[in-house]
Tab-separated table of C-alpha atoms in Angstrom:
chain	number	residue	atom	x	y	z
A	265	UNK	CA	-0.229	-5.050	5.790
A	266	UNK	CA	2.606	-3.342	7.615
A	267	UNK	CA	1.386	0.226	7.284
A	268	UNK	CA	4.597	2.120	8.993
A	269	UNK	CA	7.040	0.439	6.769
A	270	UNK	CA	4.871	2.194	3.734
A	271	UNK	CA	4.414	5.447	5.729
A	272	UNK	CA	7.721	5.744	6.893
A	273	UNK	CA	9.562	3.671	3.627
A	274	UNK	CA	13.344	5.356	3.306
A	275	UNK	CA	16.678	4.050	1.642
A	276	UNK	CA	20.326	4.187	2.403
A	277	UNK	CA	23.066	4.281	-0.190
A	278	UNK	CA	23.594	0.675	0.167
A	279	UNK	CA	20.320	-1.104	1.915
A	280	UNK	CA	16.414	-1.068	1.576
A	281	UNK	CA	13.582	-2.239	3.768
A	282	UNK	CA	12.003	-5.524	2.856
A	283	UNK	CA	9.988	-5.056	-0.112
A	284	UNK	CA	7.853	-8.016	-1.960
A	285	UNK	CA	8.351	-8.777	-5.607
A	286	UNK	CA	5.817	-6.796	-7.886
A	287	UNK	CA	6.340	-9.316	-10.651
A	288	UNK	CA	5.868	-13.001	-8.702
A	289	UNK	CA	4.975	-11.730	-5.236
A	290	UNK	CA	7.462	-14.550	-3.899
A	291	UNK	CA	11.015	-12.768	-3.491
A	292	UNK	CA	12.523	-9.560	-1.546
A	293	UNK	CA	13.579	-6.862	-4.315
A	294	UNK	CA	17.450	-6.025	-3.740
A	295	UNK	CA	19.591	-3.038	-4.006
A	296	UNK	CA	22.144	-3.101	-7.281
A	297	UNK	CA	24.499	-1.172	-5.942
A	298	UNK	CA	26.641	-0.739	-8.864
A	299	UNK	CA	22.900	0.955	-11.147
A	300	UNK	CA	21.998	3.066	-8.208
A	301	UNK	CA	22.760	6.755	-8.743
A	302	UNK	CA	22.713	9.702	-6.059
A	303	UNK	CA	22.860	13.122	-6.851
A	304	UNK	CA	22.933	16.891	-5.356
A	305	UNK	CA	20.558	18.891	-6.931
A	306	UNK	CA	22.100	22.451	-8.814
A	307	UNK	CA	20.044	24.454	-6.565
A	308	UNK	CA	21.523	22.839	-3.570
A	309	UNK	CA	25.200	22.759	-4.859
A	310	UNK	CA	24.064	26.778	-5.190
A	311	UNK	CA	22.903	26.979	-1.942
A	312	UNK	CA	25.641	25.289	-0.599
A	313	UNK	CA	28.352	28.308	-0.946
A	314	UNK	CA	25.908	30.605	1.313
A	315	UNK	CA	27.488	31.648	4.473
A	316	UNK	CA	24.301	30.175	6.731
A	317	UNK	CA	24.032	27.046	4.761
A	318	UNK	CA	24.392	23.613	6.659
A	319	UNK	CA	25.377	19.870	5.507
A	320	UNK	CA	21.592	18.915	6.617
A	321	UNK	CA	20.376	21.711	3.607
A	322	UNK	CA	21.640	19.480	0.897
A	323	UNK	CA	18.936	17.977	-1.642
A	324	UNK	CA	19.888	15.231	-3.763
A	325	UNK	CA	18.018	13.169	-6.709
A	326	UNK	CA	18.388	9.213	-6.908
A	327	UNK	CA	17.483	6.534	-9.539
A	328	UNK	CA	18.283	3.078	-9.303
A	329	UNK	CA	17.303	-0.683	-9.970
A	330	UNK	CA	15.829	-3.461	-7.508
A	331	UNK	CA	15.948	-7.067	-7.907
A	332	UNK	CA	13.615	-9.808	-6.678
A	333	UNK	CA	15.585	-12.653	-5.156
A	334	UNK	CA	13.683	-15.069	-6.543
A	335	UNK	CA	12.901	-14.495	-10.244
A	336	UNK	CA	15.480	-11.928	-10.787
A	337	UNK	CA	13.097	-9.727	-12.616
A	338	UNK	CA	14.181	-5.632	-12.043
A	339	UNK	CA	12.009	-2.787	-10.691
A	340	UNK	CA	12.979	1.145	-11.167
A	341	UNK	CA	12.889	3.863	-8.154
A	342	UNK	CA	13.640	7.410	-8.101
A	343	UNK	CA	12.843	9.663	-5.484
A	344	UNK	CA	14.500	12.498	-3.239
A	345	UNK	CA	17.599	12.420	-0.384
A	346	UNK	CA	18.688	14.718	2.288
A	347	UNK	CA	21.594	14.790	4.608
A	348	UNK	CA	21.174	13.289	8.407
A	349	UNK	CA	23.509	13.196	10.897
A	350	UNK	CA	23.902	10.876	13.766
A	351	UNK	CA	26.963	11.508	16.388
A	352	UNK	CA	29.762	8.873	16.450
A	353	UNK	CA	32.861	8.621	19.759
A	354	UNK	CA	35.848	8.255	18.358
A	355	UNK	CA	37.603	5.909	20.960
A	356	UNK	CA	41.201	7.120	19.768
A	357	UNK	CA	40.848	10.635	19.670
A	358	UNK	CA	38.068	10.148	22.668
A	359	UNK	CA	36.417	13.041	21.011
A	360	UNK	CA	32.877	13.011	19.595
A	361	UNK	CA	31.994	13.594	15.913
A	362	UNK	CA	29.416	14.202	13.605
A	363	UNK	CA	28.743	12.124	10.636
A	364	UNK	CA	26.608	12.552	7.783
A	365	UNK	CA	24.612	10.183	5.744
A	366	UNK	CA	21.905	10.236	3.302
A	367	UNK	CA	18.367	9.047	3.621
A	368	UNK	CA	16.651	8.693	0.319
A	369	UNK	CA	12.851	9.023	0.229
A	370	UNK	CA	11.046	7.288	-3.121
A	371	UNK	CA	9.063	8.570	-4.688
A	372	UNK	CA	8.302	6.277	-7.599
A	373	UNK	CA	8.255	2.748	-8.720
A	374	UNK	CA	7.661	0.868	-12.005
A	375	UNK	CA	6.441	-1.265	-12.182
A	376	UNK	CA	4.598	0.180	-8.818
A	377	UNK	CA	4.732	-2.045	-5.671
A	378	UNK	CA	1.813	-3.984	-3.935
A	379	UNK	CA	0.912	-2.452	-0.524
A	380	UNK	CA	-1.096	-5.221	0.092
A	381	UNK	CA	-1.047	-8.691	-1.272
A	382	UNK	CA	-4.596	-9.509	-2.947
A	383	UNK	CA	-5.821	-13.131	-3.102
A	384	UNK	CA	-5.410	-14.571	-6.202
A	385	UNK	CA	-9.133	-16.340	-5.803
A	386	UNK	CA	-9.754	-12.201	-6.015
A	387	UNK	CA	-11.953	-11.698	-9.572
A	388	UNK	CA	-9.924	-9.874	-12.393
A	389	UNK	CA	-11.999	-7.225	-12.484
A	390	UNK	CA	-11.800	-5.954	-8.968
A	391	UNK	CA	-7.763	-7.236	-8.952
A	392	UNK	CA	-6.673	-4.612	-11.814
A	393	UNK	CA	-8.512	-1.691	-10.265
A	394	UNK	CA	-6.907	-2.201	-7.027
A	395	UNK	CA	-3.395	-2.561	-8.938
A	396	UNK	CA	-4.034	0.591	-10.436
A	397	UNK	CA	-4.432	2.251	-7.386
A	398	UNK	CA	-0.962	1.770	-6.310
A	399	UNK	CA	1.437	4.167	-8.704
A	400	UNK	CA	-0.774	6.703	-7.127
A	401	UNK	CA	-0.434	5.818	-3.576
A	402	UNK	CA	3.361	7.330	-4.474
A	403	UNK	CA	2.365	10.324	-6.956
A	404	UNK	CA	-1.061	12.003	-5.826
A	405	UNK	CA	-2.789	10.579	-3.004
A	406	UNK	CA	-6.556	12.565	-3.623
A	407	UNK	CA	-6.440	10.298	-6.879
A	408	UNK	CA	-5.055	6.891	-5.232
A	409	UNK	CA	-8.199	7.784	-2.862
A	410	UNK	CA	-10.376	8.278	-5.912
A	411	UNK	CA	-9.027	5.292	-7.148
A	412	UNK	CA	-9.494	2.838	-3.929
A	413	UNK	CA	-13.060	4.052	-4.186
A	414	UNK	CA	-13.989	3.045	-7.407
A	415	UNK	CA	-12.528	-0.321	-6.749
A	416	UNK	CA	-15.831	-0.404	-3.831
A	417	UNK	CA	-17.782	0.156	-7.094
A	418	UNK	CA	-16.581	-2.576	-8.739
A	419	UNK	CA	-16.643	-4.941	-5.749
A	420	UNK	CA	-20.846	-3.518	-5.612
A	421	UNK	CA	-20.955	-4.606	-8.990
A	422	UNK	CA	-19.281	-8.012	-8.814
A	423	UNK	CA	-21.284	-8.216	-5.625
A	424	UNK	CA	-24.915	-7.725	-7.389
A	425	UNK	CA	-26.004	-4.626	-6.235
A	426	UNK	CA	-27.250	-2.729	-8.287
A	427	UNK	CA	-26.530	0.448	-9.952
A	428	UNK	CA	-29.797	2.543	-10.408
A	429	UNK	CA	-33.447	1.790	-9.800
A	430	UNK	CA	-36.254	2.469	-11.824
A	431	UNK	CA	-38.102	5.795	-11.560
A	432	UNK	CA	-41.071	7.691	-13.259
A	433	UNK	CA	-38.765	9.445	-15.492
A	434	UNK	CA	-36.667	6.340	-16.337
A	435	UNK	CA	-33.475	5.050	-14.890
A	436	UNK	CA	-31.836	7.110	-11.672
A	437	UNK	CA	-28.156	5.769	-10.684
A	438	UNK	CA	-27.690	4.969	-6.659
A	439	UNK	CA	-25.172	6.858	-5.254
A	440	UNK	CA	-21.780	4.748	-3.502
A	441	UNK	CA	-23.262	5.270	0.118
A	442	UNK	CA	-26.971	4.027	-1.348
A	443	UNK	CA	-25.436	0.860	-3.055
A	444	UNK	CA	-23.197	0.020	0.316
A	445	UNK	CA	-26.856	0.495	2.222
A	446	UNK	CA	-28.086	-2.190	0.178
A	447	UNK	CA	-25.612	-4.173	0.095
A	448	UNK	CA	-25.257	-3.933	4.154
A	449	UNK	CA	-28.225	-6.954	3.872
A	450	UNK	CA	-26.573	-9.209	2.107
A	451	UNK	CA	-23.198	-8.419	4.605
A	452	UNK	CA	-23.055	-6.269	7.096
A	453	UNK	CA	-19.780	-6.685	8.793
A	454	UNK	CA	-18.541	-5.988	5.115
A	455	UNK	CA	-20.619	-2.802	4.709
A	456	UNK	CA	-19.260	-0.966	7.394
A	457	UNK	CA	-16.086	-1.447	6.044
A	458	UNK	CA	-16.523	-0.384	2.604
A	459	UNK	CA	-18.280	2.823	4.124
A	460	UNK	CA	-15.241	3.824	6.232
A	461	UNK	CA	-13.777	3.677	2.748
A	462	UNK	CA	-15.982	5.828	1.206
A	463	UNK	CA	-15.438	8.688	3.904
A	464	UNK	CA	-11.703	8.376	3.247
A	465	UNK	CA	-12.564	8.718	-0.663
A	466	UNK	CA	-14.773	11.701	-0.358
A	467	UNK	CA	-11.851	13.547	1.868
A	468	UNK	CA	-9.636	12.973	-1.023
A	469	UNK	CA	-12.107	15.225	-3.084
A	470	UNK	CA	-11.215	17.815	-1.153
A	471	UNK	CA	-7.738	19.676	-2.161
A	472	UNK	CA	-4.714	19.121	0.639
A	473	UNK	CA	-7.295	16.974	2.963
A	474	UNK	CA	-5.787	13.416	2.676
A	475	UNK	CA	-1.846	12.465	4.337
A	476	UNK	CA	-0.364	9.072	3.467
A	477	UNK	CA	-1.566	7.691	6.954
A	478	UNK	CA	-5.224	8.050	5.535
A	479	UNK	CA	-4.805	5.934	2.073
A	480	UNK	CA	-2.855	3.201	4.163
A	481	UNK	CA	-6.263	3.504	6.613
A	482	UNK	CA	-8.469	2.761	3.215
A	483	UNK	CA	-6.135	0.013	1.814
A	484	UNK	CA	-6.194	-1.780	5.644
A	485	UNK	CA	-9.888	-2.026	5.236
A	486	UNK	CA	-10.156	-2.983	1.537
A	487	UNK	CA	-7.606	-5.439	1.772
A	488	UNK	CA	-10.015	-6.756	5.125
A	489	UNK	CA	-12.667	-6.833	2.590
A	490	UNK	CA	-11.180	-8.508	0.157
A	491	UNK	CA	-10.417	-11.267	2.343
A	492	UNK	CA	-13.422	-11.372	3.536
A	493	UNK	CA	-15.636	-11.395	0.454
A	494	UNK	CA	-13.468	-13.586	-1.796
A	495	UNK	CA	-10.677	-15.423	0.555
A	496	UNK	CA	-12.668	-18.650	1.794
A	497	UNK	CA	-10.257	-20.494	3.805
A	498	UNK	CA	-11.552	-18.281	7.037
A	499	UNK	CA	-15.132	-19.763	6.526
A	500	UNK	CA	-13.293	-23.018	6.084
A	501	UNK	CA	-11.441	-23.149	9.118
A	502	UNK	CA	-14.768	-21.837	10.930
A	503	UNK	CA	-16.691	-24.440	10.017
A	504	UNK	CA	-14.447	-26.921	11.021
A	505	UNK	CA	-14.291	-25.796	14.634
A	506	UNK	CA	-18.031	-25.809	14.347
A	507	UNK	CA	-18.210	-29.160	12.988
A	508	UNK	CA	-15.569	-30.655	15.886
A	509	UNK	CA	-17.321	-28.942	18.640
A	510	UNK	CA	-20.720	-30.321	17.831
A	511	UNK	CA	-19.582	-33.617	17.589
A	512	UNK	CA	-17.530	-32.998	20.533
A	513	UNK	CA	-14.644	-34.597	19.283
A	514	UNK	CA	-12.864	-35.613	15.633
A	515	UNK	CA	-15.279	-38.514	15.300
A	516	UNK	CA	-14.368	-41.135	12.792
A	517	UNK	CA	-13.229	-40.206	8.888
A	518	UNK	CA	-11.548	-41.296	6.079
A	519	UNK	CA	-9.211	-38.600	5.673
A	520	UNK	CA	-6.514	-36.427	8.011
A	521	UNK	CA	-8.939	-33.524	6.864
């Protein structure tokens, strides 16, 4: 997962960073040009006729549509622009200028965009509630943290640990932190990853606690744990080193495998 492209993701009029296919996670989504509209806001057009106001003061509003290169399905963005500059020598006039260009921010997408690929061996379950994490990762990141969390849950769940334990006065339900204890038996290089989640989740409790660099943290580990858990060609490849080192050698087989 490239987290600064995510934390950092900005548009131009006429280009956009790499972005994967929401739809069949095979092609690059592309800019339509002609669909995209840019727009100063009416409080900046306002603004704009004050006596301190600068080019670099201007907000605009954009909507467009994205393509995917490969099954030419369409994605919608909106978001926010303002006004950079960048200095350009004019060789003719040998004098040196200042140009103005906009840098769009988004701020939505629909259908929303993967920030991490998940393994399609990944059970449905756990799949959807990570997908429906990712709208918020653009809109309200306390409940995309919320929502990354509960996806731990699930995993617990799918996982077989259990939800409450038997007590004198009937049933009483394990907290997240109790369930990731016990499930830190069964795996725990996996544990320790699900409770670095779960610290990032209980921050985004807390009002104005959580920045985007802290939600890309939690979906770095989860997508590690997903991997992990459900993703099987690592064991694969493990125990084939295993089995040629033993052996000392590839030995004799039937197939190239």
């Amino acid at each position: 997962m490239d987290k600064l492209k995510w934390y950092t993701i900005t548009f131009t009029e006429d280009s956009i960073p790499p972005l994967q296919c929401p739809h069949c996670y095979k092609g690059v989504l592309k800019l339509i040009t002609k669909n995209f509209i840019i727009q100063e806001t009416k409080a900046s057009e306002i603004a704009s006729k004050d006596d301190f106001w600068d080019p670099e003061f201007s907000d605009y509003i954009f909507s467009g549509l994205l393509v995917c290169s490969s099954c030419e399905e369409y994605v919608a963005v909106l978001g926010t622009g303002r006004l950079n500059s960048a200095n350009h020598y004019d060789r003719i006039s040998e004098t040196l200028d200042n140009e103005y260009f906009k840098v769009l921010t988004p701020l939505f997408f629909y259908p929303a965009l993967h920030i991490f690929q998940i393994p399609s061996v990944c059970p449905k379950d756990i799949r959807e509630e990570v997908v429906q994490s990712f709208p918020l990762f653009w809109t309200d990141l306390a409940a995309c943290a919320n929502r990354i969390r509960t996806s731990v849950e699930v995993i617990m769940s799918q996982q077989g640990v259990p939800k409450t334990k038997k007590v004198e006065t009937g049933r009483r339900r394990f907290t997240l932190h109790q369930r990731i204890e016990l499930f830190k038996i069964k795996n725990p290089e996996v544990a320790e990853l699900f409770l670095a989640i779960k610290w990032i989740g209980n921050k985004g409790s807390h009002l104005g606690k959580l920045d985007r660099g802290d939600i890309l943290n939690a979906y770095e580990l989860l997508e590690h744990s997903i991997y992990k858990l459900f993703d099987k060609s690592e064991q694969r490849i493990k125990r084939l080193s295993e089995k040629i080192n033993k052996r000392k050698g590839v030995g004799r087989k039937r197939v190239p495998f």
